[in-house]
Amino acid sequence: MTWISIFTGKSGFAASSTAEDVTKGVDGTGLTAIVTGATSGIGLETTRVLALRGVHVIMPVRTLESGQKVKESIVEKIPDAKIDVMELDISSLESVRQFASQYCSKGYPLNILILNAGIMTPPFSLSKDNIELQFATNHVGNFLLTHLLLDTMKKTTKESGKEGRIVILSSEIHRMTYKEGIRFDKINDENSYSAFSAYGQSKLANALHAKELTRRFQEEGVNITANCLHPGIIATGLARHGGFNAFFYGVFNRFLKNIPQGAATTCYVAMNPQVKGVSGEYFADSNLGKASKHAQDPELAKKLWDFSLNLTKSK
């Protein structure tokens, strides 16, 4: 038997709240969202709940066949669900560019971008672009995808008059990164690689990405927000790489959220009216939280932005 905190925060929600709870009464008709990592776990639940609330959801998936099956499973229960499936491997910069190009060519608007896809603590390996796989998947691909879709989001907010929202899934493990935070000069250093610290580094990068996006949006006067969040400790496929993860999830089993609870904070930040105008923040359990000092460092955020921009341009 599992249990989690039922303490209710200022938002009126708690760790035990579900994605349906935090979006109850919210009408998403006319909104278009992208949800990465939508074929399983909290990404699938996020897609389902957004579709339930009337949002047109685009699912970027590695294989179209698996994405189509997920779409059919949702439409079977929600006949009015509006879902489209497109191909994307977030760890490949070429795939990200192809997806963004195809998305823009379809003329879709974009109100909500949810960066949910990720991997956790695999053995050291490099992406197709020769970037350490966790950093490539959890940050670099998300960075490029966001960068390539920003003009579409800006156009959508201007034409619709509705606030755009970028939601980036981070983790409490962003506090457990390498000592220097982001190891810019050792991203691909196999000899000093720690799977857990590298995961923390990539999750810190997620938080810093939201912080720098916010600074730029405010500087431009753009009606788009960017926030990051900790979804909670959830037993999903993300923890499939054994060893420490098996031990960690075993020890903290009583604190695990189920998938509807795990998707709640994502859906809250993406759709709840309480979050209107809030940007550059860190959320947990559908309430405002406090990120680490590294995650709140504006100079580190800017340095990461420049590093990521140069990295994606050079590949």
Steps between C-alpha positions, in 0.01 A plus 500: 500500500634845406432842644595857422448835667145637494611845619319766298706796383396856415369388162243278669668189365733241649733217401194275497316717244461354152533657157122500467467671841726792410331560163141458612285771346778617265391526136787440259291527184691687232841433656772296334770320697807289433577232760831317455538152646127449461483125438541385860497601866418855598542622143215277387284611794579864426393448139179327606399768749580789266293330229223446755497876561465574128864572411628394158805291594791419270695193610861491377605133514800290402284250311176601331349155555527520880372856497200402290412222746512747790283744307243229429491396866422858604243564226324178591421647843478866392334496155532877458873499574704688242845339476761489226813285492834615355844340497778629727812364668578774751860375541575567131548859389424405139171343610413808707561725200288277275215497751504878545508555124206265443306651789540851366414390145168360626407846623413380850482766774676428830367613837662246731835322468554223754854359506441171677720245317815390675728218610651426839844367601600278208860378464724751326422537132489768233208617290504500119650849529779381733355664811470313831162332469324638809606857427408453133157354572392688811632843407660557158215350296244691709700820463513474121134399471395802706730731304358385166138535612524837676394702197190283468417549868552875476276519195233291673495716813483818294216380279300327774564744782556198725805438715740236371649256750819297487513224760833324560521188714798522734546303824600543861815320390608826335647570845727197473704600197878528472666746738531775237140458388549471124834355389528691175851373428429139601155425355642200313764392752447125538773457762329724756144414396250432778163387366317654796691832500463524122125455541500775764700721264244453222213579738682812622532599135121470469449745785759743363336482157170617648678778687677639193190466280311709756765772498487520123120500484478778755766699316305463173161556657378164368186345650657159560599342832759230568503294817656175617375242744564190704225246421567291810644154552312277259557137405514527120720372218735792562666292771561198280879519532555283810757524779457818701154567358368163614636568850368860501148408393496210743596714799258781411215277392265645762549847355425405140227676307279317257499623140189725525662669804836516322349688205317749721769767535566496126131553424471761775785711361378451143132584549393624841405872505683544832828482307414782259789747478728287718835427335850382582376302799540148633188302591443184701174333608305763300640779716790743476823350623856622537775387267869471592741793501656376177153496338442862601836628373432738207862496383505120490170506310639738240822300468300182444287675238807613304663159538185321379455740209859445385469126551186470288636730229817293468317169447 
